[in-house]
Tab-separated table of C-alpha atoms and ligand atoms in Angstrom:
chain	number	residue	atom	x	y	z
A	1	MET	CA	-14.205	-25.871	24.685
A	2	ARG	CA	-16.334	-28.037	22.485
A	3	GLY	CA	-15.475	-29.613	19.123
A	4	ILE	CA	-12.374	-31.674	18.509
A	5	ALA	CA	-9.688	-30.944	21.054
A	6	VAL	CA	-6.483	-29.424	19.782
A	7	SER	CA	-3.444	-31.406	20.881
A	8	ARG	CA	-0.077	-32.365	19.488
A	9	SER	CA	-1.647	-35.509	18.057
A	10	ILE	CA	-4.476	-33.725	16.292
A	11	ASP	CA	-5.320	-35.240	12.894
A	12	VAL	CA	-8.153	-33.409	11.198
A	13	SER	CA	-8.046	-35.830	8.254
A	14	ALA	CA	-9.335	-38.595	10.534
A	15	HIS	CA	-12.790	-37.093	10.977
A	16	ARG	CA	-15.226	-34.593	9.529
A	17	GLN	CA	-15.885	-32.576	12.627
A	18	ALA	CA	-15.351	-28.913	13.391
A	19	VAL	CA	-12.161	-28.013	15.246
A	20	GLU	CA	-12.575	-25.396	17.960
A	21	PHE	CA	-9.526	-23.152	18.275
A	22	ALA	CA	-10.957	-20.319	20.380
A	23	ASP	CA	-14.105	-20.114	22.437
A	24	GLY	CA	-16.951	-20.665	19.980
A	25	VAL	CA	-14.655	-20.309	16.953
A	26	TYR	CA	-14.186	-23.329	14.693
A	27	TRP	CA	-12.280	-24.460	11.638
A	28	ILE	CA	-14.730	-26.139	9.250
A	29	GLY	CA	-12.550	-26.285	6.144
A	30	ALA	CA	-11.227	-29.050	3.920
A	31	LEU	CA	-7.904	-30.689	3.160
A	32	ASP	CA	-6.636	-31.123	-0.397
A	33	PRO	CA	-3.369	-33.014	0.117
A	34	THR	CA	-2.963	-34.251	-3.456
A	35	LEU	CA	-3.162	-30.902	-5.247
A	36	ARG	CA	0.126	-30.240	-7.100
A	37	SER	CA	-0.674	-27.079	-9.032
A	38	PHE	CA	-2.751	-24.066	-8.032
A	39	ASP	CA	-4.077	-21.432	-10.450
A	40	ILE	CA	-1.741	-23.072	-13.004
A	41	ILE	CA	1.227	-20.901	-11.935
A	42	LEU	CA	1.964	-22.285	-8.454
A	43	THR	CA	3.299	-25.669	-7.573
A	44	THR	CA	1.918	-27.122	-4.357
A	45	ALA	CA	4.350	-29.765	-3.204
A	46	ASN	CA	2.090	-31.139	-0.495
A	47	GLY	CA	-1.303	-29.793	-1.457
A	48	THR	CA	-3.333	-27.095	0.204
A	49	THR	CA	-6.240	-26.490	2.530
A	50	TYR	CA	-9.408	-24.518	1.966
A	51	ASN	CA	-10.007	-22.950	5.346
A	52	SER	CA	-13.492	-21.985	6.363
A	53	TYR	CA	-14.526	-20.804	9.801
A	54	LEU	CA	-17.583	-20.758	12.006
A	55	VAL	CA	-18.189	-18.259	14.817
A	56	LYS	CA	-20.921	-18.707	17.390
A	57	GLY	CA	-22.438	-15.647	19.037
A	58	SER	CA	-25.294	-15.175	21.471
A	59	ASP	CA	-27.435	-13.947	18.597
A	60	GLY	CA	-26.537	-16.285	15.775
A	61	VAL	CA	-23.785	-18.032	13.892
A	62	ALA	CA	-21.425	-16.705	11.226
A	63	VAL	CA	-19.696	-18.709	8.515
A	64	ILE	CA	-16.575	-17.052	7.133
A	65	ASP	CA	-15.547	-18.248	3.658
A	66	THR	CA	-16.441	-21.625	2.163
A	67	VAL	CA	-14.422	-24.171	0.171
A	68	LYS	CA	-13.797	-25.322	-3.380
A	69	GLU	CA	-16.995	-26.870	-4.713
A	70	ASN	CA	-15.807	-30.472	-4.881
A	71	PHE	CA	-14.850	-30.301	-1.193
A	72	SER	CA	-18.345	-29.243	-0.167
A	73	ASP	CA	-19.260	-32.539	1.518
A	74	GLU	CA	-16.362	-32.240	3.934
A	75	PHE	CA	-17.206	-28.599	4.652
A	76	PHE	CA	-20.905	-29.227	5.282
A	77	ALA	CA	-20.167	-32.236	7.482
A	78	ARG	CA	-17.891	-30.135	9.685
A	79	LEU	CA	-20.380	-27.273	9.773
A	80	GLU	CA	-23.231	-29.611	10.733
A	81	SER	CA	-21.160	-31.077	13.556
A	82	GLU	CA	-21.400	-27.735	15.388
A	83	ALA	CA	-24.272	-25.642	14.029
A	84	ARG	CA	-27.750	-25.832	12.580
A	85	TYR	CA	-28.403	-24.112	9.269
A	86	GLU	CA	-31.352	-22.187	10.751
A	87	ASP	CA	-28.969	-20.546	13.263
A	88	ILE	CA	-26.686	-19.124	10.585
A	89	LYS	CA	-27.267	-15.394	10.536
A	90	VAL	CA	-24.157	-14.202	8.725
A	91	ILE	CA	-22.067	-15.501	5.836
A	92	VAL	CA	-18.899	-13.592	5.055
A	93	LEU	CA	-16.989	-14.127	1.834
A	94	ASN	CA	-13.622	-12.429	2.180
A	95	HIS	CA	-12.756	-13.428	-1.391
A	96	LEU	CA	-14.835	-14.861	-4.208
A	97	GLU	CA	-12.266	-16.932	-6.057
A	98	PRO	CA	-13.853	-20.365	-6.600
A	99	ASP	CA	-11.621	-22.068	-4.028
A	100	HIS	CA	-13.531	-20.078	-1.405
A	101	SER	CA	-16.914	-19.465	-3.014
A	102	GLY	CA	-17.491	-22.974	-4.402
A	103	ALA	CA	-19.849	-24.081	-1.638
A	104	LEU	CA	-21.569	-20.707	-1.267
A	105	PRO	CA	-24.669	-21.293	-3.431
A	106	GLU	CA	-25.487	-24.546	-1.655
A	107	LEU	CA	-24.820	-22.981	1.755
A	108	MET	CA	-27.242	-20.180	0.958
A	109	ARG	CA	-29.838	-22.687	-0.191
A	110	ARG	CA	-29.493	-24.467	3.135
A	111	ALA	CA	-29.461	-21.224	5.158
A	112	PRO	CA	-31.740	-18.908	3.152
A	113	GLN	CA	-32.234	-16.536	6.083
A	114	ALA	CA	-28.501	-15.766	6.272
A	115	GLN	CA	-27.197	-12.447	5.043
A	116	LEU	CA	-24.113	-12.499	2.813
A	117	TYR	CA	-21.433	-9.855	3.458
A	118	ILE	CA	-18.934	-9.078	0.707
A	119	SER	CA	-16.827	-6.140	-0.415
A	120	GLN	CA	-18.174	-3.636	-2.926
A	121	ARG	CA	-15.780	-4.921	-5.568
A	122	ALA	CA	-17.021	-8.454	-5.072
A	123	THR	CA	-20.466	-7.717	-6.466
A	124	SER	CA	-19.559	-8.068	-10.134
A	125	MET	CA	-17.609	-11.227	-9.357
A	126	LEU	CA	-20.565	-12.644	-7.473
A	127	LYS	CA	-22.653	-12.360	-10.620
A	128	ALA	CA	-19.920	-13.709	-12.887
A	129	LEU	CA	-18.973	-16.639	-10.700
A	130	LEU	CA	-22.363	-17.773	-9.525
A	131	HIS	CA	-24.303	-18.105	-12.751
A	132	GLY	CA	-27.884	-18.967	-11.938
A	133	ASP	CA	-27.421	-17.770	-8.362
A	134	GLU	CA	-26.797	-14.124	-9.117
A	135	ASN	CA	-29.872	-13.074	-7.188
A	136	LEU	CA	-28.379	-14.117	-3.880
A	137	PRO	CA	-29.065	-11.355	-1.336
A	138	TYR	CA	-25.957	-9.578	-0.127
A	139	THR	CA	-24.712	-6.529	1.743
A	140	THR	CA	-21.506	-4.751	0.785
A	141	VAL	CA	-19.146	-3.692	3.555
A	142	THR	CA	-15.891	-1.804	3.941
A	143	THR	CA	-13.496	-0.607	6.636
A	144	GLY	CA	-15.479	0.704	9.602
A	145	ASP	CA	-18.461	-1.569	8.995
A	146	SER	CA	-19.289	-4.384	11.367
A	147	VAL	CA	-21.965	-6.962	12.050
A	148	SER	CA	-23.064	-8.192	15.462
A	149	LEU	CA	-23.681	-11.757	16.551
A	150	GLY	CA	-24.874	-10.540	19.962
A	151	ASP	CA	-21.825	-10.934	22.179
A	152	ARG	CA	-19.508	-11.155	19.156
A	153	THR	CA	-18.649	-8.504	16.616
A	154	LEU	CA	-17.182	-8.988	13.157
A	155	GLN	CA	-15.365	-5.952	11.820
A	156	PHE	CA	-14.515	-5.615	8.146
A	157	LEU	CA	-11.265	-4.331	6.675
A	158	HIS	CA	-11.062	-3.161	3.074
A	159	THR	CA	-7.908	-4.880	1.775
A	160	PRO	CA	-8.249	-5.081	-2.017
A	161	PHE	CA	-5.927	-7.041	-4.341
A	162	LEU	CA	-4.883	-9.572	-1.742
A	163	HIS	CA	-5.250	-11.412	-4.059
A	164	TRP	CA	-8.091	-10.166	-6.288
A	165	PRO	CA	-9.748	-6.740	-6.320
A	166	ASP	CA	-12.557	-8.079	-4.131
A	167	THR	CA	-10.520	-9.246	-1.150
A	168	GLN	CA	-11.207	-8.118	2.410
A	169	CYS	CA	-10.349	-9.261	5.919
A	170	THR	CA	-12.722	-9.860	8.817
A	171	TYR	CA	-11.738	-9.312	12.436
A	172	LEU	CA	-13.419	-10.942	15.404
A	173	GLU	CA	-13.049	-8.138	17.873
A	174	GLU	CA	-13.635	-9.962	21.185
A	175	GLU	CA	-11.156	-12.766	20.418
A	176	GLY	CA	-8.618	-10.773	18.439
A	177	ILE	CA	-8.788	-13.218	15.528
A	178	LEU	CA	-8.143	-11.978	12.010
A	179	PHE	CA	-9.842	-13.994	9.283
A	180	SER	CA	-7.476	-12.785	6.648
A	181	GLY	CA	-8.520	-14.487	3.414
A	182	ASP	CA	-5.589	-15.314	1.126
A	183	VAL	CA	-3.210	-12.917	2.853
A	184	PHE	CA	-0.915	-14.663	5.398
A	185	GLY	CA	-1.885	-17.968	3.812
A	186	CYS	CA	0.149	-20.610	2.055
A	187	HIS	CA	-0.410	-23.786	0.117
A	188	TYR	CA	0.625	-26.231	2.765
A	189	CYS	CA	-1.596	-29.121	3.736
A	190	ASP	CA	-0.949	-30.613	7.161
A	191	LYS	CA	-3.530	-32.492	9.187
A	192	ARG	CA	-2.131	-30.889	12.364
A	193	LEU	CA	-3.555	-27.535	11.180
A	194	PHE	CA	-1.800	-25.076	13.517
A	195	ASN	CA	1.475	-23.298	12.918
A	196	ASP	CA	3.035	-24.590	16.136
A	197	LEU	CA	2.208	-28.208	15.230
A	198	VAL	CA	2.655	-28.561	11.466
A	199	GLY	CA	5.919	-29.162	9.632
A	200	ASP	CA	8.292	-26.429	8.511
A	201	PHE	CA	6.163	-24.345	6.155
A	202	ARG	CA	8.465	-21.325	5.834
A	203	PHE	CA	9.299	-22.116	2.226
A	204	SER	CA	5.618	-22.468	1.317
A	205	PHE	CA	4.776	-19.216	3.104
A	206	ASP	CA	7.424	-17.221	1.226
A	207	TYR	CA	6.743	-18.969	-2.089
A	208	TYR	CA	3.061	-18.142	-1.767
A	209	TYR	CA	3.879	-14.522	-0.974
A	210	ALA	CA	6.207	-14.305	-3.979
A	211	HIS	CA	3.615	-15.602	-6.422
A	212	ILE	CA	0.343	-14.317	-4.993
A	213	MET	CA	1.065	-11.149	-3.040
A	214	ARG	CA	4.281	-9.759	-4.478
A	215	PRO	CA	2.667	-8.116	-7.526
A	216	PHE	CA	0.463	-6.219	-5.090
A	217	LYS	CA	3.099	-5.005	-2.618
A	218	LYS	CA	1.620	-1.550	-2.472
A	219	HIS	CA	-1.734	-3.021	-1.505
A	220	VAL	CA	-0.032	-5.251	1.067
A	221	MET	CA	1.468	-2.159	2.671
A	222	ASP	CA	-1.935	-0.443	2.678
A	223	ALA	CA	-3.493	-3.507	4.317
A	224	LEU	CA	-0.761	-3.658	6.941
A	225	LYS	CA	-1.678	-0.142	8.046
A	226	LEU	CA	-5.104	-1.522	8.973
A	227	ILE	CA	-3.869	-4.815	10.412
A	228	GLU	CA	-0.849	-3.750	12.456
A	229	PRO	CA	-2.803	-1.693	15.025
A	230	LEU	CA	-5.097	-4.659	15.803
A	231	LYS	CA	-4.738	-6.800	18.883
A	232	LEU	CA	-3.952	-10.159	17.275
A	233	SER	CA	-4.332	-13.424	19.129
A	234	GLN	CA	-4.543	-15.547	15.975
A	235	ILE	CA	-4.550	-15.160	12.207
A	236	ALA	CA	-6.869	-17.517	10.364
A	237	PRO	CA	-6.126	-17.446	6.621
A	238	THR	CA	-7.967	-19.317	3.887
A	239	HIS	CA	-4.997	-21.564	3.031
A	240	GLY	CA	-2.467	-23.365	5.164
A	241	PRO	CA	-1.824	-23.343	8.894
A	242	ILE	CA	-3.813	-21.259	11.358
A	243	LEU	CA	-1.284	-18.854	12.848
A	244	ARG	CA	-1.996	-19.066	16.564
A	245	GLU	CA	1.573	-18.961	17.896
A	246	ARG	CA	3.193	-15.525	17.587
A	247	PRO	CA	0.887	-14.341	14.823
A	248	ARG	CA	2.441	-10.905	14.755
A	249	ARG	CA	5.735	-12.221	13.430
A	250	TYR	CA	3.919	-13.091	10.183
A	251	VAL	CA	2.673	-9.527	9.959
A	252	THR	CA	6.210	-8.283	10.503
A	253	HIS	CA	7.485	-10.728	7.904
A	254	TYR	CA	4.957	-9.434	5.377
A	255	ARG	CA	6.224	-5.917	5.944
A	256	GLU	CA	9.792	-7.116	5.410
A	257	LEU	CA	8.838	-8.981	2.230
A	258	SER	CA	7.009	-5.952	0.908
A	259	THR	CA	9.854	-3.566	1.581
A	260	SER	CA	12.483	-3.155	-1.099
A	261	SER	CA	15.676	-5.017	-0.308
A	262	LEU	CA	17.616	-3.294	-3.055
A	263	SER	CA	16.610	0.338	-2.769
A	264	GLN	CA	19.462	1.218	-0.439
A	265	GLY	CA	21.963	0.113	-3.079
A	266	ILE	CA	21.041	2.821	-5.536
A	267	GLY	CA	21.044	6.458	-4.556
A	268	SER	CA	17.565	7.806	-4.004
A	269	ASP	CA	18.394	10.607	-6.424
A	270	GLU	CA	19.270	8.153	-9.203
A	271	GLN	CA	17.073	6.392	-11.725
A	272	SER	CA	17.924	2.810	-12.558
A	273	MET	CA	17.919	1.669	-16.178
A	274	ILE	CA	18.563	-1.983	-16.973
A	275	ILE	CA	19.340	-3.169	-20.477
A	276	PHE	CA	18.902	-6.874	-21.217
A	277	TYR	CA	19.920	-8.336	-24.525
A	278	MET	CA	20.724	-11.473	-26.476
A	279	SER	CA	22.881	-11.444	-29.547
A	280	SER	CA	23.621	-14.202	-32.043
A	281	TYR	CA	26.408	-12.496	-34.084
A	282	GLY	CA	27.285	-9.591	-31.762
A	283	ASN	CA	25.161	-7.043	-33.628
A	284	THR	CA	22.446	-6.606	-31.014
A	285	ALA	CA	25.216	-6.614	-28.384
A	286	ARG	CA	26.913	-3.668	-30.105
A	287	MET	CA	23.591	-1.850	-30.177
A	288	ALA	CA	23.114	-2.552	-26.457
A	289	GLU	CA	26.545	-1.167	-25.605
A	290	ALA	CA	25.966	1.989	-27.618
A	291	ILE	CA	22.545	2.508	-26.045
A	292	ALA	CA	24.033	1.997	-22.578
A	293	GLU	CA	26.765	4.551	-23.285
A	294	GLY	CA	24.202	7.077	-24.478
A	295	ALA	CA	21.987	6.568	-21.441
A	296	GLY	CA	25.003	6.796	-19.164
A	297	ASP	CA	25.704	10.288	-20.450
A	298	VAL	CA	22.600	11.550	-18.662
A	299	ASP	CA	23.172	12.664	-15.088
A	300	GLY	CA	21.085	10.847	-12.514
A	301	VAL	CA	20.741	7.605	-14.479
A	302	ARG	CA	22.473	4.408	-13.333
A	303	VAL	CA	22.730	2.044	-16.308
A	304	SER	CA	23.228	-1.725	-16.045
A	305	LEU	CA	23.849	-4.029	-18.982
A	306	TYR	CA	23.065	-7.748	-18.885
A	307	ASP	CA	23.652	-10.363	-21.556
A	308	LEU	CA	20.946	-12.966	-21.086
A	309	GLU	CA	23.279	-15.598	-22.456
A	310	GLY	CA	25.182	-15.265	-19.215
A	311	GLY	CA	22.634	-16.430	-16.710
A	312	GLU	CA	19.256	-17.666	-15.667
A	313	THR	CA	16.379	-15.241	-15.665
A	314	ASP	CA	15.008	-15.768	-12.144
A	315	PRO	CA	17.682	-13.720	-10.318
A	316	PHE	CA	16.846	-10.722	-12.499
A	317	VAL	CA	13.287	-10.429	-11.224
A	318	ASP	CA	14.308	-8.518	-8.059
A	319	LEU	CA	16.372	-6.107	-10.144
A	320	ILE	CA	13.548	-5.591	-12.584
A	321	GLU	CA	11.068	-4.867	-9.825
A	322	GLU	CA	13.325	-2.091	-8.531
A	323	ALA	CA	14.297	-0.646	-11.918
A	324	ASP	CA	12.815	2.530	-13.332
A	325	ALA	CA	13.450	1.710	-16.990
A	326	LEU	CA	13.831	-1.610	-18.784
A	327	LEU	CA	15.230	-2.098	-22.253
A	328	PHE	CA	15.178	-5.421	-24.060
A	329	GLY	CA	17.285	-6.230	-27.089
A	330	SER	CA	16.775	-9.270	-29.276
A	331	PRO	CA	17.654	-10.339	-32.776
A	332	THR	CA	14.778	-11.606	-34.878
A	333	ILE	CA	15.076	-15.297	-35.573
A	334	ASN	CA	12.355	-17.077	-37.504
A	335	GLY	CA	10.113	-14.048	-37.113
A	336	ASP	CA	10.357	-13.979	-33.342
A	337	ALA	CA	12.364	-12.652	-30.406
A	338	VAL	CA	14.696	-15.255	-28.950
A	339	LYS	CA	13.677	-17.596	-26.163
A	340	PRO	CA	15.765	-16.154	-23.253
A	341	VAL	CA	14.125	-12.771	-23.832
A	342	TRP	CA	10.673	-14.353	-23.790
A	343	ASP	CA	11.611	-16.393	-20.726
A	344	LEU	CA	12.457	-13.221	-18.882
A	345	LEU	CA	9.418	-11.328	-20.115
A	346	SER	CA	7.122	-14.196	-19.205
A	347	SER	CA	8.526	-14.413	-15.675
A	348	LEU	CA	7.455	-10.898	-14.821
A	349	ALA	CA	3.858	-11.615	-13.878
A	350	VAL	CA	4.985	-11.734	-10.228
A	351	VAL	CA	6.071	-8.096	-10.149
A	352	ASN	CA	4.257	-4.869	-10.774
A	353	LEU	CA	5.737	-3.071	-13.771
A	354	LYS	CA	2.946	-0.592	-14.275
A	355	GLY	CA	4.298	2.757	-15.409
A	356	LYS	CA	7.933	1.718	-15.701
A	357	LEU	CA	9.653	2.995	-18.804
A	358	GLY	CA	10.289	0.421	-21.523
A	359	ALA	CA	12.033	0.234	-24.881
A	360	ALA	CA	13.146	-2.464	-27.316
A	361	PHE	CA	15.877	-2.792	-29.890
A	362	GLY	CA	17.534	-5.393	-32.045
A	363	SER	CA	19.382	-6.343	-35.178
A	364	TYR	CA	17.634	-8.404	-37.817
A	365	GLY	CA	18.230	-10.093	-41.149
A	366	TRP	CA	15.120	-9.565	-43.218
A	367	SER	CA	11.873	-9.194	-41.266
A	368	GLY	CA	12.692	-7.767	-37.795
A	369	GLU	CA	9.481	-8.530	-35.889
A	370	ALA	CA	11.176	-8.987	-32.501
A	371	VAL	CA	11.232	-5.315	-31.509
A	372	ARG	CA	7.525	-4.766	-31.987
A	373	MET	CA	6.685	-8.088	-30.327
A	374	ILE	CA	8.689	-7.120	-27.252
A	375	GLU	CA	6.995	-3.740	-27.179
A	376	ASP	CA	3.589	-5.406	-27.302
A	377	ARG	CA	4.543	-7.558	-24.340
A	378	MET	CA	5.749	-4.538	-22.388
A	379	ARG	CA	2.497	-2.724	-23.115
A	380	GLY	CA	0.679	-5.806	-21.890
A	381	LEU	CA	2.609	-5.448	-18.649
A	382	LYS	CA	1.312	-1.843	-18.467
A	383	MET	CA	4.741	-0.364	-19.037
A	384	HIS	CA	5.121	3.038	-20.658
A	385	ILE	CA	6.855	2.956	-24.050
A	386	PRO	CA	7.851	6.572	-24.706
A	387	ARG	CA	9.868	5.867	-27.823
A	388	SER	CA	9.279	3.228	-30.450
A	389	GLY	CA	12.086	0.770	-30.759
A	390	MET	CA	15.292	0.781	-32.728
A	391	ARG	CA	16.010	-1.794	-35.394
A	392	VAL	CA	19.191	-2.225	-37.395
A	393	LYS	CA	19.544	-4.480	-40.388
A	394	LEU	CA	22.410	-6.902	-39.784
A	395	ILE	CA	25.692	-5.223	-38.776
A	396	PRO	CA	25.307	-1.717	-37.355
A	397	THR	CA	27.341	0.946	-39.088
A	398	ALA	CA	29.126	3.713	-37.237
A	399	GLU	CA	26.215	5.991	-38.059
A	400	GLU	CA	23.732	3.472	-36.728
A	401	LEU	CA	25.713	3.048	-33.532
A	402	GLU	CA	25.622	6.813	-33.094
A	403	ALA	CA	21.868	6.608	-33.474
A	404	CYS	CA	21.772	3.877	-30.823
A	405	HIS	CA	23.772	6.177	-28.550
A	406	ALA	CA	21.218	8.930	-29.155
A	407	PHE	CA	18.379	6.466	-28.575
A	408	GLY	CA	19.773	5.529	-25.166
A	409	LEU	CA	20.341	9.155	-24.302
A	410	GLU	CA	16.800	10.047	-25.277
A	411	ILE	CA	15.238	7.273	-23.201
A	412	ALA	CA	17.386	8.326	-20.243
A	413	GLU	CA	16.296	11.934	-20.638
A	414	VAL	CA	12.682	10.836	-20.567
A	415	LEU	CA	13.517	8.928	-17.414
A	416	VAL	CA	14.837	12.012	-15.642
A	417	GLY	CA	11.943	14.155	-16.772
A	418	LYS	CA	12.795	15.452	-20.206
A	419	SER	CA	10.004	13.996	-22.295
A	420	GLY	CA	10.333	12.817	-25.847
A	421	SER	CA	8.724	10.321	-28.153
A	422	GLY	CA	8.911	9.306	-31.731
A	423	GLY	CA	8.381	6.584	-34.242
A	424	VAL	CA	10.377	3.498	-35.040
A	425	ILE	CA	13.914	4.188	-36.160
A	426	ASP	CA	14.771	1.679	-38.838
A	427	PHE	CA	17.882	2.363	-40.810
A	428	ALA	CA	16.747	-0.044	-43.507
A	429	ASP	CA	13.797	2.269	-44.148
A	430	LEU	CA	16.086	5.309	-44.322
A	431	ALA	CA	18.433	3.753	-46.818
B	1	FEO	FE1	-7.392	-18.759	-2.338
B	1	FEO	FE2	-7.275	-16.166	-4.368
B	1	FEO	O1	-7.990	-17.729	-3.721
């Protein structure tokens, strides 16, 4: 092997040279140990890495992914330690988010003969991200396509939404190395670079999955169908350790993480409805109870009622992901829904709620905006709102509680296949 030798004492922060981890296959990425927040929503307790790779074949060199733009010097120094720009035949971008495409325009200026390979869905992003460089030549590829470097072959796997619509994986057939892009990555910066040498990164791996991949579980499962049959000697993601020791256990772990842990608790013939509420004087609580009773009258619906005053919101996310219908109740205070309801609604970006049934309700004093605001948020989460919400002015009467019962029953009937929709029920308007 050439390049920097891999040993227990490896420290890639001490130099700017490529690191060879299989015959003719090099890490040429960059370390970002001081990063503490990624994409705003993730904390990165010890930074991250931007992994880029170089593959040498008998008929040219391939560069797979680049780095964030302000880490370009480190990337180019490592690349130049092992290859000449004129030998670069292939550039693969598995994902065009700026942390991987930042050095692309300059790389293509230095290697103008190279052909860029991206997914079909990456083309619009290429134009949007690389203003002024949108005329870069490229070829789109998908599952079944490959490119030859002579004695080396790069196969492409169409794996969208891991983590953007454009993402793909690239497989080096002869070595059994999967250049996976964001998938199987984590924000964990360690100068020892390899999973058998770095510190304990299990938390980072799962945290990354929960925030980056979890909303796209279905797409993870689709990708695993392509990845699991491959002979895998190593997985080389774009962030965090290179998975060279027992790489398949990470594939297995992804399948476990993407498989529902709760589904066996509810009968497969039952639909799960969860009603969350907050109540300042007990009025919205009474509405919630009446709605729950109404919904519970429908066969095949399992109803759960949770007062958000009684707990933190994070533990509810698993339940919400598995639920078929979600109802949120909030009083209107100062023209708004109350904070615990917003806290819960704002924590749901990590799960896919598309198509789940939603409804809102609440008691109010004089303006009652909360119900419509919650509905807007649910629509923003791509939920289906079959029935406009129920509002009650101050203390619900017996008649209004009967209407809440009917409201719950109606939503539950929609859930089990009896459709129905209507406008806002507001007893103040009927008075
Ligand atoms: Fe590492 Fe989605 O970029």
